[in-house]
Coordinates of C-alpha atoms and ligand atoms in Angstrom, one line a residue:
M40 CA 13.3 137.3 116.4
N41 CA 9.8 136.5 117.6
I42 CA 7.6 138.3 120.7
H43 CA 5.0 136.8 122.9
E44 CA 0.9 137.2 121.3
Y45 CA 0.9 139.8 124.1
Q46 CA 3.0 142.3 123.0
A47 CA 2.0 141.9 118.8
K48 CA -1.1 142.6 119.7
E49 CA 0.2 146.2 121.1
L50 CA 2.1 146.8 118.2
L51 CA -1.2 146.0 116.2
A52 CA -3.3 148.1 118.1
K53 CA -1.5 151.0 117.5
Y54 CA -2.4 150.3 113.6
G55 CA -5.5 151.0 115.2
I56 CA -6.7 147.0 114.1
G57 CA -9.5 145.6 116.5
I58 CA -8.3 144.0 119.8
P59 CA -10.2 142.5 122.6
A60 CA -8.4 144.0 125.7
G61 CA -6.7 142.2 127.6
Y62 CA -3.4 142.5 130.1
P63 CA -0.4 140.6 130.6
A64 CA 0.4 138.6 134.2
L65 CA 3.4 136.8 135.8
T66 CA 1.5 135.9 138.6
V67 CA -2.0 134.9 139.8
E68 CA -2.7 137.9 141.7
E69 CA -2.0 140.2 138.8
A70 CA -4.3 137.9 136.0
V71 CA -7.0 138.1 138.7
E72 CA -6.1 142.1 138.8
G73 CA -6.3 141.9 134.8
A74 CA -9.5 140.3 134.6
K75 CA -11.3 142.8 137.4
K76 CA -10.5 145.6 134.4
L77 CA -12.2 143.5 132.3
P78 CA -16.5 143.6 131.7
G79 CA -16.9 139.9 132.1
P80 CA -17.9 137.8 133.0
L81 CA -16.5 135.4 130.1
Y82 CA -12.5 135.9 130.7
V83 CA -10.0 133.7 128.4
V84 CA -6.9 133.2 129.9
K85 CA -3.7 132.1 127.9
A86 CA -0.6 131.2 128.3
Q87 CA 2.3 132.9 126.6
I88 CA 5.1 131.1 125.1
H89 CA 7.0 131.3 122.1
A90 CA 4.9 129.0 120.3
G91 CA 1.6 128.0 118.8
G92 CA -1.4 125.3 119.0
R93 CA -1.3 126.4 122.7
G94 CA -5.6 125.5 122.9
K95 CA -5.4 122.0 122.0
G96 CA -1.6 121.7 124.0
K97 CA -1.7 120.1 127.2
F98 CA 0.7 120.5 130.5
K99 CA 3.1 118.1 131.4
E100 CA 2.2 118.1 135.0
L101 CA -1.1 118.0 135.0
G102 CA -3.5 114.3 134.2
A103 CA -4.6 114.3 130.6
D104 CA -8.3 115.5 131.6
A105 CA -6.7 119.1 132.8
K106 CA -7.3 121.9 130.3
G107 CA -4.5 123.6 127.7
G108 CA -2.7 126.8 127.0
V109 CA -6.1 128.7 126.3
R110 CA -9.0 128.5 129.0
L111 CA -12.2 130.1 129.0
A112 CA -13.0 131.6 132.6
K113 CA -16.5 132.4 133.7
S114 CA -16.1 134.1 136.9
L115 CA -12.9 135.6 138.5
D116 CA -12.3 132.7 140.8
D117 CA -12.0 130.5 137.7
V118 CA -9.7 132.5 135.9
K119 CA -7.4 132.3 139.3
A120 CA -7.9 129.2 139.8
D121 CA -6.6 128.6 136.0
A122 CA -3.9 130.7 136.3
T123 CA -2.9 129.0 139.3
E124 CA -2.8 125.5 137.3
M125 CA -1.0 127.2 134.4
L126 CA 1.7 129.1 136.1
G127 CA 5.1 127.8 136.6
N128 CA 4.0 124.2 134.3
T129 CA 5.0 123.3 130.7
L130 CA 3.0 123.5 128.4
V131 CA 4.0 120.5 125.3
T132 CA 2.1 121.8 121.8
V133 CA 2.7 121.0 118.3
Q134 CA 5.5 123.5 118.4
T135 CA 7.0 122.9 121.0
G136 CA 8.3 119.6 120.8
D137 CA 8.3 117.0 123.1
A138 CA 10.6 119.0 126.1
G139 CA 7.5 121.6 126.1
K140 CA 7.5 125.8 127.4
Q141 CA 7.5 126.5 130.5
V142 CA 4.6 128.9 130.7
N143 CA 5.7 131.7 133.0
R144 CA 3.6 134.6 131.9
L145 CA -0.4 134.6 131.0
Y146 CA -2.5 136.9 128.9
V147 CA -6.1 137.7 130.3
T148 CA -8.4 138.6 127.7
D149 CA -11.9 139.0 127.1
G150 CA -13.9 136.9 125.9
V151 CA -15.7 137.1 122.6
D152 CA -18.5 135.6 121.1
I153 CA -17.4 133.7 118.3
A154 CA -19.8 133.7 114.9
K155 CA -17.2 132.2 112.8
E156 CA -13.5 131.6 112.5
Y157 CA -11.3 132.8 110.0
Y158 CA -6.8 132.9 109.4
L159 CA -5.0 135.6 107.5
S160 CA -1.8 136.5 107.3
L161 CA 1.5 138.1 106.1
L162 CA 5.3 136.8 104.9
V163 CA 8.0 137.8 102.9
D164 CA 7.5 135.4 99.5
R165 CA 11.4 135.1 98.4
A166 CA 10.1 133.4 95.2
S167 CA 8.4 136.3 94.0
G168 CA 10.2 138.8 96.2
R169 CA 6.4 139.8 97.0
V170 CA 4.4 140.1 100.4
A171 CA 2.8 137.4 100.5
M172 CA -1.3 137.7 102.3
V173 CA -2.2 133.9 102.8
V174 CA -6.0 133.6 103.4
S175 CA -8.8 131.1 104.5
T176 CA -12.4 131.0 105.7
E177 CA -11.1 127.7 108.1
G178 CA -9.2 129.9 110.8
G179 CA -8.5 128.0 113.8
M180 CA -6.9 125.5 115.5
D181 CA -6.9 123.2 112.8
I182 CA -5.5 125.5 109.7
E183 CA -2.4 123.1 109.2
A184 CA -5.1 120.1 108.4
V185 CA -6.9 122.7 105.4
A186 CA -3.4 123.6 104.2
H187 CA -3.2 119.6 103.8
D188 CA -6.2 118.3 103.2
T189 CA -7.8 121.0 101.2
P190 CA -5.7 123.7 100.0
E191 CA -8.1 125.1 97.6
K192 CA -9.3 127.2 101.1
I193 CA -6.1 128.6 101.1
T194 CA -6.1 131.7 98.6
T195 CA -3.1 134.0 98.1
I196 CA -2.6 137.6 97.2
T197 CA 0.9 138.8 97.0
I198 CA 1.8 142.6 97.0
D199 CA 4.7 144.6 95.0
P200 CA 6.5 146.4 98.0
A201 CA 7.8 149.0 95.3
Q202 CA 3.6 149.3 94.2
G203 CA 2.5 149.2 97.4
F204 CA -1.4 147.5 98.9
M205 CA -3.6 148.5 96.5
P206 CA -7.5 149.1 96.6
H207 CA -7.6 146.0 94.5
H208 CA -6.1 143.5 97.3
G209 CA -8.4 144.8 100.2
R210 CA -11.1 143.7 98.1
A211 CA -9.5 140.5 97.0
V212 CA -9.0 139.4 100.6
A213 CA -12.5 140.3 101.5
F214 CA -13.7 138.3 98.5
A215 CA -11.6 135.3 99.2
L216 CA -13.5 135.7 102.9
K217 CA -16.5 135.4 101.4
L218 CA -17.6 138.9 103.7
S219 CA -20.0 140.8 102.7
G220 CA -21.9 144.0 103.4
D221 CA -19.8 146.0 106.8
L222 CA -17.7 143.1 107.2
N223 CA -16.3 142.8 103.7
K224 CA -15.7 146.6 104.1
Q225 CA -14.0 146.0 108.0
A226 CA -12.3 143.0 106.1
Q227 CA -10.6 145.7 103.1
K228 CA -9.3 148.2 105.8
L229 CA -8.0 145.2 108.0
A230 CA -6.0 144.0 105.5
K231 CA -4.3 147.5 104.3
Q232 CA -3.7 148.7 108.3
L233 CA -1.7 144.7 108.6
Y234 CA 0.2 145.0 105.2
T235 CA 0.9 148.8 106.8
A236 CA 1.8 147.3 109.9
F237 CA 4.0 144.4 108.4
M238 CA 6.3 147.2 106.3
E239 CA 6.9 149.5 109.3
L240 CA 7.8 147.1 111.3
D241 CA 9.6 145.2 109.4
C242 CA 8.4 141.4 110.0
A243 CA 9.2 138.4 108.6
M244 CA 5.9 136.8 109.4
L245 CA 3.1 138.6 110.7
E246 CA -0.2 135.6 111.1
I247 CA -4.1 136.3 112.7
N248 CA -5.4 133.2 113.3
P249 CA -8.0 133.1 114.3
L250 CA -9.4 136.3 112.7
V251 CA -13.1 135.9 114.4
E252 CA -16.5 137.5 112.9
T253 CA -18.3 138.4 116.4
E254 CA -21.8 138.0 117.0
D255 CA -22.8 141.6 117.2
G256 CA -20.7 141.9 113.4
N257 CA -16.8 143.5 114.3
L258 CA -14.3 141.8 113.0
L259 CA -11.1 141.1 115.3
V260 CA -7.9 139.8 115.8
L261 CA -8.0 137.3 119.2
D262 CA -4.5 135.3 118.2
T263 CA -1.6 136.9 116.6
K264 CA 2.2 135.4 116.3
M265 CA 4.1 138.3 114.4
S266 CA 8.2 137.7 114.0
F267 CA 10.5 140.4 112.9
D268 CA 14.0 140.1 110.3
S269 CA 16.5 140.6 113.4
N270 CA 18.8 142.7 110.4
A271 CA 16.5 145.5 111.2
L272 CA 15.6 145.2 114.2
Y273 CA 18.1 148.7 115.1
R274 CA 15.5 150.8 113.2
H275 CA 12.9 149.5 116.2
K276 CA 14.0 150.2 119.8
D277 CA 10.5 149.1 121.2
V278 CA 9.9 146.3 119.4
E279 CA 13.6 145.1 120.0
A280 CA 13.0 145.7 123.7
M281 CA 10.3 142.9 123.8
R282 CA 12.2 140.4 123.5
D283 CA 11.8 137.5 126.3
E284 CA 15.7 135.6 126.2
T285 CA 13.4 133.0 128.6
E286 CA 11.8 132.3 125.7
E287 CA 15.4 131.0 123.3
D288 CA 17.8 128.6 123.4
P289 CA 20.3 129.7 126.4
S290 CA 23.2 128.9 123.7
E291 CA 21.7 130.2 121.3
V292 CA 21.6 133.5 123.3
E293 CA 25.1 133.2 124.4
A294 CA 26.2 132.9 121.1
S295 CA 24.8 136.2 120.1
E296 CA 27.0 137.9 122.7
Y297 CA 29.9 136.5 121.5
D298 CA 28.7 137.5 117.5
L299 CA 28.6 134.2 116.8
A300 CA 25.4 132.6 114.8
Y301 CA 24.7 129.6 116.2
I302 CA 21.6 127.3 115.8
K303 CA 21.6 124.4 117.5
L304 CA 20.1 121.4 115.4
D305 CA 19.7 117.7 116.6
G306 CA 22.7 115.5 115.7
N307 CA 25.7 114.5 117.4
I308 CA 29.2 116.0 115.1
G309 CA 29.7 119.8 116.4
C310 CA 30.9 121.9 113.6
M311 CA 32.8 125.2 113.8
V312 CA 33.2 127.0 110.3
N313 CA 33.7 130.0 109.1
G314 CA 31.4 131.6 106.7
A315 CA 27.8 131.0 106.1
G316 CA 27.9 129.0 103.0
L317 CA 31.0 126.9 103.7
A318 CA 28.8 126.3 107.5
M319 CA 26.2 124.8 105.2
A320 CA 28.8 122.7 103.2
T321 CA 30.2 120.9 106.3
M322 CA 26.9 120.5 107.2
D323 CA 25.5 118.9 103.7
I324 CA 28.9 116.7 103.7
I325 CA 28.6 115.6 107.2
K326 CA 25.0 114.4 106.2
L327 CA 26.1 112.6 103.4
N328 CA 28.2 110.7 105.3
G329 CA 25.4 109.2 107.1
A330 CA 25.7 111.2 110.1
F331 CA 24.6 114.1 111.9
P332 CA 25.6 118.0 112.5
A333 CA 24.9 118.7 116.0
N334 CA 25.0 123.0 114.8
F335 CA 25.6 125.2 112.8
L336 CA 27.8 127.4 113.6
D337 CA 29.7 130.4 111.8
V338 CA 32.1 131.9 114.1
G339 CA 32.8 134.9 111.5
G340 CA 35.6 136.6 109.3
G341 CA 37.6 137.9 112.4
A342 CA 37.6 134.9 114.9
T343 CA 40.0 135.8 117.8
T344 CA 40.9 132.8 120.5
E345 CA 38.7 134.4 122.7
K346 CA 35.6 133.7 120.3
V347 CA 37.2 130.3 119.2
T348 CA 37.2 129.7 122.7
A349 CA 33.4 130.5 123.6
A350 CA 32.3 128.5 120.4
F351 CA 33.9 125.4 121.2
K352 CA 32.4 125.7 124.9
I353 CA 28.8 126.4 123.3
I354 CA 29.5 123.1 121.3
L355 CA 30.0 121.5 124.0
K356 CA 27.4 122.2 126.5
D357 CA 24.8 120.4 124.2
P358 CA 25.1 116.9 125.6
A359 CA 24.6 115.3 121.8
V360 CA 27.7 116.4 120.7
E361 CA 29.9 113.4 120.2
G362 CA 32.6 115.1 117.7
I363 CA 33.8 118.3 116.8
L364 CA 34.5 119.4 113.1
V365 CA 36.5 122.2 112.4
N366 CA 36.4 124.1 109.0
I367 CA 38.0 127.1 108.4
F368 CA 39.0 128.6 105.2
G369 CA 42.0 131.3 106.8
G370 CA 41.7 134.2 104.7
I371 CA 41.7 137.1 106.0
M372 CA 42.5 135.4 108.9
K373 CA 45.6 133.1 108.3
C374 CA 45.4 129.9 109.5
D375 CA 48.8 129.5 112.6
V376 CA 46.9 132.0 114.0
I377 CA 43.7 129.8 114.4
A378 CA 45.6 127.0 114.7
N379 CA 46.5 128.6 118.0
G380 CA 43.5 129.6 119.0
I381 CA 42.2 125.6 118.1
V382 CA 44.4 124.4 120.9
Q383 CA 44.2 126.8 123.3
A384 CA 40.6 126.4 123.8
A385 CA 40.7 123.1 123.7
K386 CA 43.7 122.8 126.3
D387 CA 41.0 125.5 128.3
V388 CA 37.7 123.5 127.7
N389 CA 39.9 120.5 128.6
L390 CA 38.3 118.6 125.1
S391 CA 37.2 114.7 125.5
V392 CA 35.3 114.2 122.3
P393 CA 37.2 113.9 119.0
L394 CA 38.4 116.7 117.0
V395 CA 39.0 116.7 113.7
V396 CA 40.3 120.0 111.5
R397 CA 40.6 120.6 108.5
L398 CA 42.4 124.2 107.7
E399 CA 43.2 125.6 104.3
G400 CA 44.3 129.3 102.9
T401 CA 47.1 132.2 104.1
N402 CA 49.9 129.8 106.4
V403 CA 48.3 126.5 105.9
E404 CA 51.7 124.5 106.7
Q405 CA 52.3 126.2 110.0
G406 CA 49.0 125.6 111.2
K407 CA 49.3 122.2 110.8
D408 CA 52.7 121.9 112.3
I409 CA 51.2 123.5 114.9
L410 CA 47.6 121.5 115.4
N411 CA 50.3 118.2 114.7
N412 CA 52.5 119.5 117.7
S413 CA 50.8 120.3 120.2
G414 CA 49.9 117.6 121.6
L415 CA 46.8 117.0 121.6
P416 CA 44.6 113.9 119.9
I417 CA 43.7 116.4 117.0
V418 CA 42.9 114.8 113.9
S419 CA 44.0 117.0 110.8
A420 CA 42.3 116.5 107.7
D421 CA 43.2 117.6 103.2
D422 CA 39.8 118.2 102.2
L423 CA 36.3 119.0 102.9
G424 CA 35.4 115.1 102.0
D425 CA 38.1 114.1 104.1
A426 CA 37.1 115.7 106.8
A427 CA 34.3 114.8 107.6
K428 CA 34.5 110.8 106.6
K429 CA 37.4 111.8 109.9
I430 CA 34.6 113.0 112.3
V431 CA 32.7 110.3 111.1
A432 CA 35.0 107.4 111.8
E433 CA 36.5 108.9 115.0
V434 CA 32.5 109.1 116.6
K435 CA 32.0 106.2 115.6
K436 CA 35.4 104.5 117.1
A437 CA 34.2 106.1 120.4
A438 CA 31.2 104.7 120.6
Ligands
ADP793 P1 -3.7 128.6 119.8 O1 -3.6 128.9 118.2 O2 -1.9 128.6 120.5 O3 -3.8 127.5 119.7 P2 -5.0 130.6 120.3 O4 -5.5 132.2 121.1 O5 -5.7 131.0 118.5 O6 -4.6 130.1 120.9 O7 -6.7 130.0 120.7 C1 -7.2 128.7 120.7 C2 -8.6 129.1 120.2 O8 -9.3 129.7 121.3 C3 -9.1 129.6 119.3 O9 -9.6 129.0 117.8 C4 -10.6 130.3 119.5 O10 -11.4 129.9 119.7 C5 -10.4 130.0 121.2 N1 -10.2 131.8 121.9 C6 -9.1 132.2 121.5 N2 -9.0 134.0 122.6 C7 -10.4 133.4 122.6 C8 -11.2 134.8 122.8 N3 -10.9 136.1 123.8 N4 -12.0 134.4 123.3 C9 -13.2 133.7 123.2 N5 -12.9 132.6 122.4 C10 -10.8 132.9 122.3
MG794 MG1 -4.3 130.8 117.0

């Protein structure tokens, strides 16, 4: 799960981490009220969307010369003008895709005099089974280019969670940032605070970009992105309450209500599968046959007719779907029960695209009979390879 910048900053502030003052705003009035509480005379108005690259982003509705999603404002009138221009409009950044994201929230924050921008992030490094701290002196809006063109400017320090954060980790971070004197001490302290926050909040990723050195010699977090391990959210009700469903794909939100694991993808073949491993294999074999999956969907072990129907509806809401492949292994669930669910669901949703079903497992013969006698144009398949071939052929035929 992701949260907004202003929410992440609220969480980090509780760990004593240096954050410029700021206020979230849903309306132009709130933005101006927020700015009034700040010392001024420099304010920054920031679009709150679950995507980075806002500074260099462009608003769809505004001209090419218009300012992006992070704006310096030099007066309350400027704050008002920027808030008016940004709210309700669609910001397109390198991370949003062409569709962009509508800006429904702003964050009005203190303008900081920046001496230098740094980069610091923490993530779970599965390969080493450790927490990786990724550090660079080249922070700011071009970090992707730095990673690509001059990877030697990026240092990775890994921390064994069983051992925890040690003073030498802090020194390594400060050294990699080439800091001396008091700034060096501040960096060591900050690295430890960030590690503590990362572990205590069960983060999957915590990125600070930029971390800045101010003209008066302080380290401040100017921008942060945080994402959390969804499986640990039950331990963090305050974080869970920060979820903003308007930032998520509506189909994915609906799927989570039915306890379906659904991820929308770019292809044209909808997949309904039980078990994540089988779902992955199904997607692979669709690709092997020259087509692309429209989604990942795991209906889970105990799929009921209701769940199967909901899954069908979610798949069909995607206008790109030109065919559906159902690949279910009836282990705990029996194939005849699944077949009944599929037939019922296909009737309920007035299925208009080709449907290929591959069933295997307990009562598979009864299941196949139910599909064949349903009067619906369901194509039955014998194995995974056969199923993928058939759905790709059906979609080609229908096109
Ligand atoms: P994004 O990463 O989405 O582009 P950032 O919050 O990192 O958004 O802002 C982009 C740039 O704007 C930063 O690299 C920094 O130079 C500048 N900036 C952001 N917040 C402030 C601030 N409070 N004061 C001064 N400059 C800022
Ligand atoms: Mg940034």
